[in-house]
Short mmCIF file of N, CA and C in Angstrom, two decimals:
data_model
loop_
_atom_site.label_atom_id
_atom_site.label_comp_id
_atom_site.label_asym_id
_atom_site.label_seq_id
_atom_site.Cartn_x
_atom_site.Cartn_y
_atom_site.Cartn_z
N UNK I 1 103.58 73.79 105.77
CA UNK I 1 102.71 74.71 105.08
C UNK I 1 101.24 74.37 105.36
N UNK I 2 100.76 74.31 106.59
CA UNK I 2 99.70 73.77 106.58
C UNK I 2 98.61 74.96 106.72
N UNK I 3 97.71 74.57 106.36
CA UNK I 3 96.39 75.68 106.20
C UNK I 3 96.68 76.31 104.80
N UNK I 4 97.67 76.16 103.84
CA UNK I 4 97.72 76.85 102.74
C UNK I 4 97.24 75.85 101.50
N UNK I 5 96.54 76.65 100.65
CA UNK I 5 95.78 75.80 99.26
C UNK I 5 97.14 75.56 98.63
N UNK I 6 96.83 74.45 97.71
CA UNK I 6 97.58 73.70 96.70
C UNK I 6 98.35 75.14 95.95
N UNK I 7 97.44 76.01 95.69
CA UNK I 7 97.92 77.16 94.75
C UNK I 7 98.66 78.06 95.63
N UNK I 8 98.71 78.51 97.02
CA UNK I 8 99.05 79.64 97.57
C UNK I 8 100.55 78.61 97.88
N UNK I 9 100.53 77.25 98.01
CA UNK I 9 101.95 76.80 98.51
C UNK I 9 102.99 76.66 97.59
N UNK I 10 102.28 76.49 96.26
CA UNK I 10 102.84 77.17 94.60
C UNK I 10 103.47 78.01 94.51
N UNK I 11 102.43 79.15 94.95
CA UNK I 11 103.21 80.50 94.16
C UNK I 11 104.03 80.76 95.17
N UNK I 12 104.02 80.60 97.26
CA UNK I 12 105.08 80.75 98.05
C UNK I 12 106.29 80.92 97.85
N UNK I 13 106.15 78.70 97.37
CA UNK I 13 107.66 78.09 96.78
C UNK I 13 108.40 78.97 95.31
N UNK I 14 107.03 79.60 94.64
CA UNK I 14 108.14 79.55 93.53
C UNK I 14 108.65 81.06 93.76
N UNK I 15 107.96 82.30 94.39
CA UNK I 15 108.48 83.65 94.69
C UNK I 15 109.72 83.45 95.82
N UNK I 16 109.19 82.58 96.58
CA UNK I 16 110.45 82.20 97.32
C UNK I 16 111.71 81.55 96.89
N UNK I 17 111.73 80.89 95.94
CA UNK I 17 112.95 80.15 95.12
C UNK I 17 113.61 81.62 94.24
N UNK I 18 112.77 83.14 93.92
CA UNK I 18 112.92 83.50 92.71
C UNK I 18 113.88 84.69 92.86
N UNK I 19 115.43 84.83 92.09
CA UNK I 19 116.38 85.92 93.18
C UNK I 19 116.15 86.75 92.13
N UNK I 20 114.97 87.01 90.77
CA UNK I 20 114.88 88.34 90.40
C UNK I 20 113.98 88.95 91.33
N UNK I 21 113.08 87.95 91.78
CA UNK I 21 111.62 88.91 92.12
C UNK I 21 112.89 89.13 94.24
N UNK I 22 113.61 88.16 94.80
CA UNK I 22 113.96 88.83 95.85
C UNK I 22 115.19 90.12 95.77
N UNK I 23 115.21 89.71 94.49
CA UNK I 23 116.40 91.19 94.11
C UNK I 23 115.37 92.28 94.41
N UNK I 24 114.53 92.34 93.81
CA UNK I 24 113.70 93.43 93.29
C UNK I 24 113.00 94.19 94.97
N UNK I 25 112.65 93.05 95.40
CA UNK I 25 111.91 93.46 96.58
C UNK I 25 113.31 93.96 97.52
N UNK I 26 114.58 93.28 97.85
CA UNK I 26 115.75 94.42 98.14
C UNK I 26 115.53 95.79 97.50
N UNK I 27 115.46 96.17 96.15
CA UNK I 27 115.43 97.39 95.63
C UNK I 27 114.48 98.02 96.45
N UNK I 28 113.33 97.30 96.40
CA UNK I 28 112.21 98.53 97.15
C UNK I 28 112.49 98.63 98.31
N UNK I 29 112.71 97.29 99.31
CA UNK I 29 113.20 98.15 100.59
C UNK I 29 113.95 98.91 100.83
N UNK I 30 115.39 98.98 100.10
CA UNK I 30 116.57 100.15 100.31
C UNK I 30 115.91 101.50 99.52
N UNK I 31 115.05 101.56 98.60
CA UNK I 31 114.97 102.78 97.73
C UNK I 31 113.49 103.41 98.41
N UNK I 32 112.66 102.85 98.65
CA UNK I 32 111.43 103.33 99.17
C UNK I 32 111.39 103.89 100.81
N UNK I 33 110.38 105.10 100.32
CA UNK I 33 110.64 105.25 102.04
C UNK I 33 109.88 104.36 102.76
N UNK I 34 109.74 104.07 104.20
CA UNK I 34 109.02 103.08 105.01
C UNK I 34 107.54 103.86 105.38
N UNK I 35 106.68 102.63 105.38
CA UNK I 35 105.32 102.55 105.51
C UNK I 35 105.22 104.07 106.81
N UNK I 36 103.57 105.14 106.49
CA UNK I 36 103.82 105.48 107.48
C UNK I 36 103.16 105.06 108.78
N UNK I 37 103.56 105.91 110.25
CA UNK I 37 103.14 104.98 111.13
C UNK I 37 102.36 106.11 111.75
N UNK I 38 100.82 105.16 112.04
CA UNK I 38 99.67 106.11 111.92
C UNK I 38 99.70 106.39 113.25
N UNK I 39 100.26 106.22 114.74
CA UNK I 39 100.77 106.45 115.72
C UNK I 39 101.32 108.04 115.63
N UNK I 40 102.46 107.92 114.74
CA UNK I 40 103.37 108.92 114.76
C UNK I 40 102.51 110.02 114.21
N UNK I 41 101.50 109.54 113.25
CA UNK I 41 100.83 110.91 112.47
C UNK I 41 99.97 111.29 113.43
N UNK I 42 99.33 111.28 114.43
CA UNK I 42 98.60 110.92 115.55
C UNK I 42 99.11 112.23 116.51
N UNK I 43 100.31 111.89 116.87
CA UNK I 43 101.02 112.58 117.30
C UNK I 43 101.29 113.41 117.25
N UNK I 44 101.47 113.95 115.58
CA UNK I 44 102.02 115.02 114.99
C UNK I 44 100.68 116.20 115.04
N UNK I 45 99.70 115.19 114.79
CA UNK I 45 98.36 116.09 114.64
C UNK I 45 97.99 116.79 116.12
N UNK I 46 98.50 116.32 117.51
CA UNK I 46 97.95 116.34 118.35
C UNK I 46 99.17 117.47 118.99
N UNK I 47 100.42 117.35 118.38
CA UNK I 47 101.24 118.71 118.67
C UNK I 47 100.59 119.87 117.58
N UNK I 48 100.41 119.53 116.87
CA UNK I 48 99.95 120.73 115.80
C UNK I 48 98.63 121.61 116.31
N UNK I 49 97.48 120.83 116.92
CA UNK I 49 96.44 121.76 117.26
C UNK I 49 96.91 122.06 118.55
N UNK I 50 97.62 121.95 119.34
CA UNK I 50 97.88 122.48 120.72
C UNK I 50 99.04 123.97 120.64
N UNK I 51 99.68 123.97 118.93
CA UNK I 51 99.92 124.65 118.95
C UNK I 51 99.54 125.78 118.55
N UNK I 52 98.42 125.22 117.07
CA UNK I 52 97.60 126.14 116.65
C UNK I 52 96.46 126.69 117.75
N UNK I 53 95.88 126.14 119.13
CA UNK I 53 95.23 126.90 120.09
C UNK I 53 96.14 127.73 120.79
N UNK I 54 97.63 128.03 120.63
CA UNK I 54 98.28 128.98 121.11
C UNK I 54 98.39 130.18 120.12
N UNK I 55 98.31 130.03 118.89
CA UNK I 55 98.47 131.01 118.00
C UNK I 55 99.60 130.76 117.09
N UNK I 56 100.00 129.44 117.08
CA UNK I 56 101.26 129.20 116.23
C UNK I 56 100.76 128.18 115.52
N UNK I 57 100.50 129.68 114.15
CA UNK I 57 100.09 128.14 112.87
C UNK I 57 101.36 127.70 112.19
N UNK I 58 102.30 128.63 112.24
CA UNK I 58 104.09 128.08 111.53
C UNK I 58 104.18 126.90 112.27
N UNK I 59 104.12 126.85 113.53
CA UNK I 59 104.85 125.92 114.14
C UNK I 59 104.03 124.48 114.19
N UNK I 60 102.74 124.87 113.96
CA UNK I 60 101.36 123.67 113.49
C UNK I 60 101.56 122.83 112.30
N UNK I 61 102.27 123.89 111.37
CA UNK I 61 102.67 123.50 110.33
C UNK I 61 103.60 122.98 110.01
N UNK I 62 104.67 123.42 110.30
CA UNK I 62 105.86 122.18 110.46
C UNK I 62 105.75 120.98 111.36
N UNK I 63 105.00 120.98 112.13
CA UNK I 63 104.53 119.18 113.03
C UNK I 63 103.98 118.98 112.10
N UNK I 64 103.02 119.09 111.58
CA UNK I 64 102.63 118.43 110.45
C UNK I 64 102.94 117.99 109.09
N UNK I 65 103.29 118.44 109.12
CA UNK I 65 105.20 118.22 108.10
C UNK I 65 106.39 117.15 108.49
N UNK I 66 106.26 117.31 110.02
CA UNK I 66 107.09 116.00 110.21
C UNK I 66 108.36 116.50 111.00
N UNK I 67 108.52 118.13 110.79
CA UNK I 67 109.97 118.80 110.74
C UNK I 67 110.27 118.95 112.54
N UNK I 68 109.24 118.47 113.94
CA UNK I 68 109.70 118.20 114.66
C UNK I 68 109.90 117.30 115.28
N UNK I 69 109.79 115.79 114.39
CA UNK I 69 109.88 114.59 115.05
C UNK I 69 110.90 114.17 115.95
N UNK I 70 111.97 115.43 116.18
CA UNK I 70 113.24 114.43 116.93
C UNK I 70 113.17 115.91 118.23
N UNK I 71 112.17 116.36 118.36
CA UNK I 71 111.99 117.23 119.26
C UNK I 71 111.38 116.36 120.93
N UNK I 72 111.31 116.40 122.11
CA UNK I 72 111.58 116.05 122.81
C UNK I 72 109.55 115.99 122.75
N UNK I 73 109.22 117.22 122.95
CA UNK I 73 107.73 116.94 122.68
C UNK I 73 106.62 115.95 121.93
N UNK I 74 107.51 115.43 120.66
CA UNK I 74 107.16 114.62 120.00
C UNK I 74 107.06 113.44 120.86
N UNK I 75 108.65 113.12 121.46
CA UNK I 75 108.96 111.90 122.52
C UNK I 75 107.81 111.20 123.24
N UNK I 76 107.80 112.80 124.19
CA UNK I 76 106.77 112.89 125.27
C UNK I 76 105.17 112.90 124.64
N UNK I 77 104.47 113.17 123.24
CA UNK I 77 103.34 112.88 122.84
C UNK I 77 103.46 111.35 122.82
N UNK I 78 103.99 110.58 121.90
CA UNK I 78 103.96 109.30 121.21
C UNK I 78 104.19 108.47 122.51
N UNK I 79 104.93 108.61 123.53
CA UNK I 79 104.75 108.09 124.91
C UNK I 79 103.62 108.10 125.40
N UNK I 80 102.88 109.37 125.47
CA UNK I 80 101.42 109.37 125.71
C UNK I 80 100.91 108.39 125.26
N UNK I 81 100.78 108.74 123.80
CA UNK I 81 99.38 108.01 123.21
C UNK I 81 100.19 106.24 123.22
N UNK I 82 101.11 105.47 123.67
CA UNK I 82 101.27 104.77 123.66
C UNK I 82 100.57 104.32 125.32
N UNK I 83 101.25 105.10 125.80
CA UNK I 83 100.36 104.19 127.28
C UNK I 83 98.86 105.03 127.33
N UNK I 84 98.36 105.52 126.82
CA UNK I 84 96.87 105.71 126.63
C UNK I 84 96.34 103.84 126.02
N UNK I 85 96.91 103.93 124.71
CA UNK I 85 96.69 102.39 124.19
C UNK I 85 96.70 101.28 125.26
N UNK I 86 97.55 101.40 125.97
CA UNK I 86 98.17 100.23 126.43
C UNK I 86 97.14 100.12 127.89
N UNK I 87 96.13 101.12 128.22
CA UNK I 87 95.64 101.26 129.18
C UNK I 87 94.23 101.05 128.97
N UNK I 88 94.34 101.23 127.89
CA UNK I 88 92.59 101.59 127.17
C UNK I 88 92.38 99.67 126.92
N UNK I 89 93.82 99.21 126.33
CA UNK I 89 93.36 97.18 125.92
C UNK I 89 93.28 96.69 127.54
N UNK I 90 94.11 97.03 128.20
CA UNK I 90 93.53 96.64 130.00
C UNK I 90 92.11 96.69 130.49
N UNK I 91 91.37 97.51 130.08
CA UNK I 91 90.49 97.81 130.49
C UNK I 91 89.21 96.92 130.32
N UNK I 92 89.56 96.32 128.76
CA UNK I 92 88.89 95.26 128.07
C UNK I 92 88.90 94.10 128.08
#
């Protein structure tokens, strides 16, 4: 435990020893939905105005909603903006 204060290696040990508080944190992971991922919203935003410059605000609107994430376009955005990232930290 090194680099940690007298108090932070305290409360570690004792949340870590504690099976109400790791019960509890099971509850939230199985019951809560997962963090969102600002990538994916990224994405969604960037199918939505390409569709709204075609004239499809329904269809703007459901990407933004989320309702075409398993659409192939989605795939092919979030691929984008991943090797955009991955090209843009090379550069630096």
């Amino acid at each position: 435990m090194c680099g940690l204060s007298h108090q932070e290696r305290q409360t570690q040990e004792t949340v870590g020893g504690s099976s109400i508080i790791n019960a509890f944190a099971r509850y939230i992971e199985e019951h809560e939905p997962p963090p969102p991922d600002p990538l994916l919203d990224e994405a969604r935003e960037v199918i939505a105005r390409c569709q709204e410059a075609m004239g499809m605000a329904n269809a703007a609107k459901a990407a933004r909603l989320g309702k075409c994430d398993t659409q192939m376009s989605m795939r092919i955005t979030l691929a984008a903006l991943r090797r955009g990232i991955e090209l843009g930290r090379q550069e630096h």
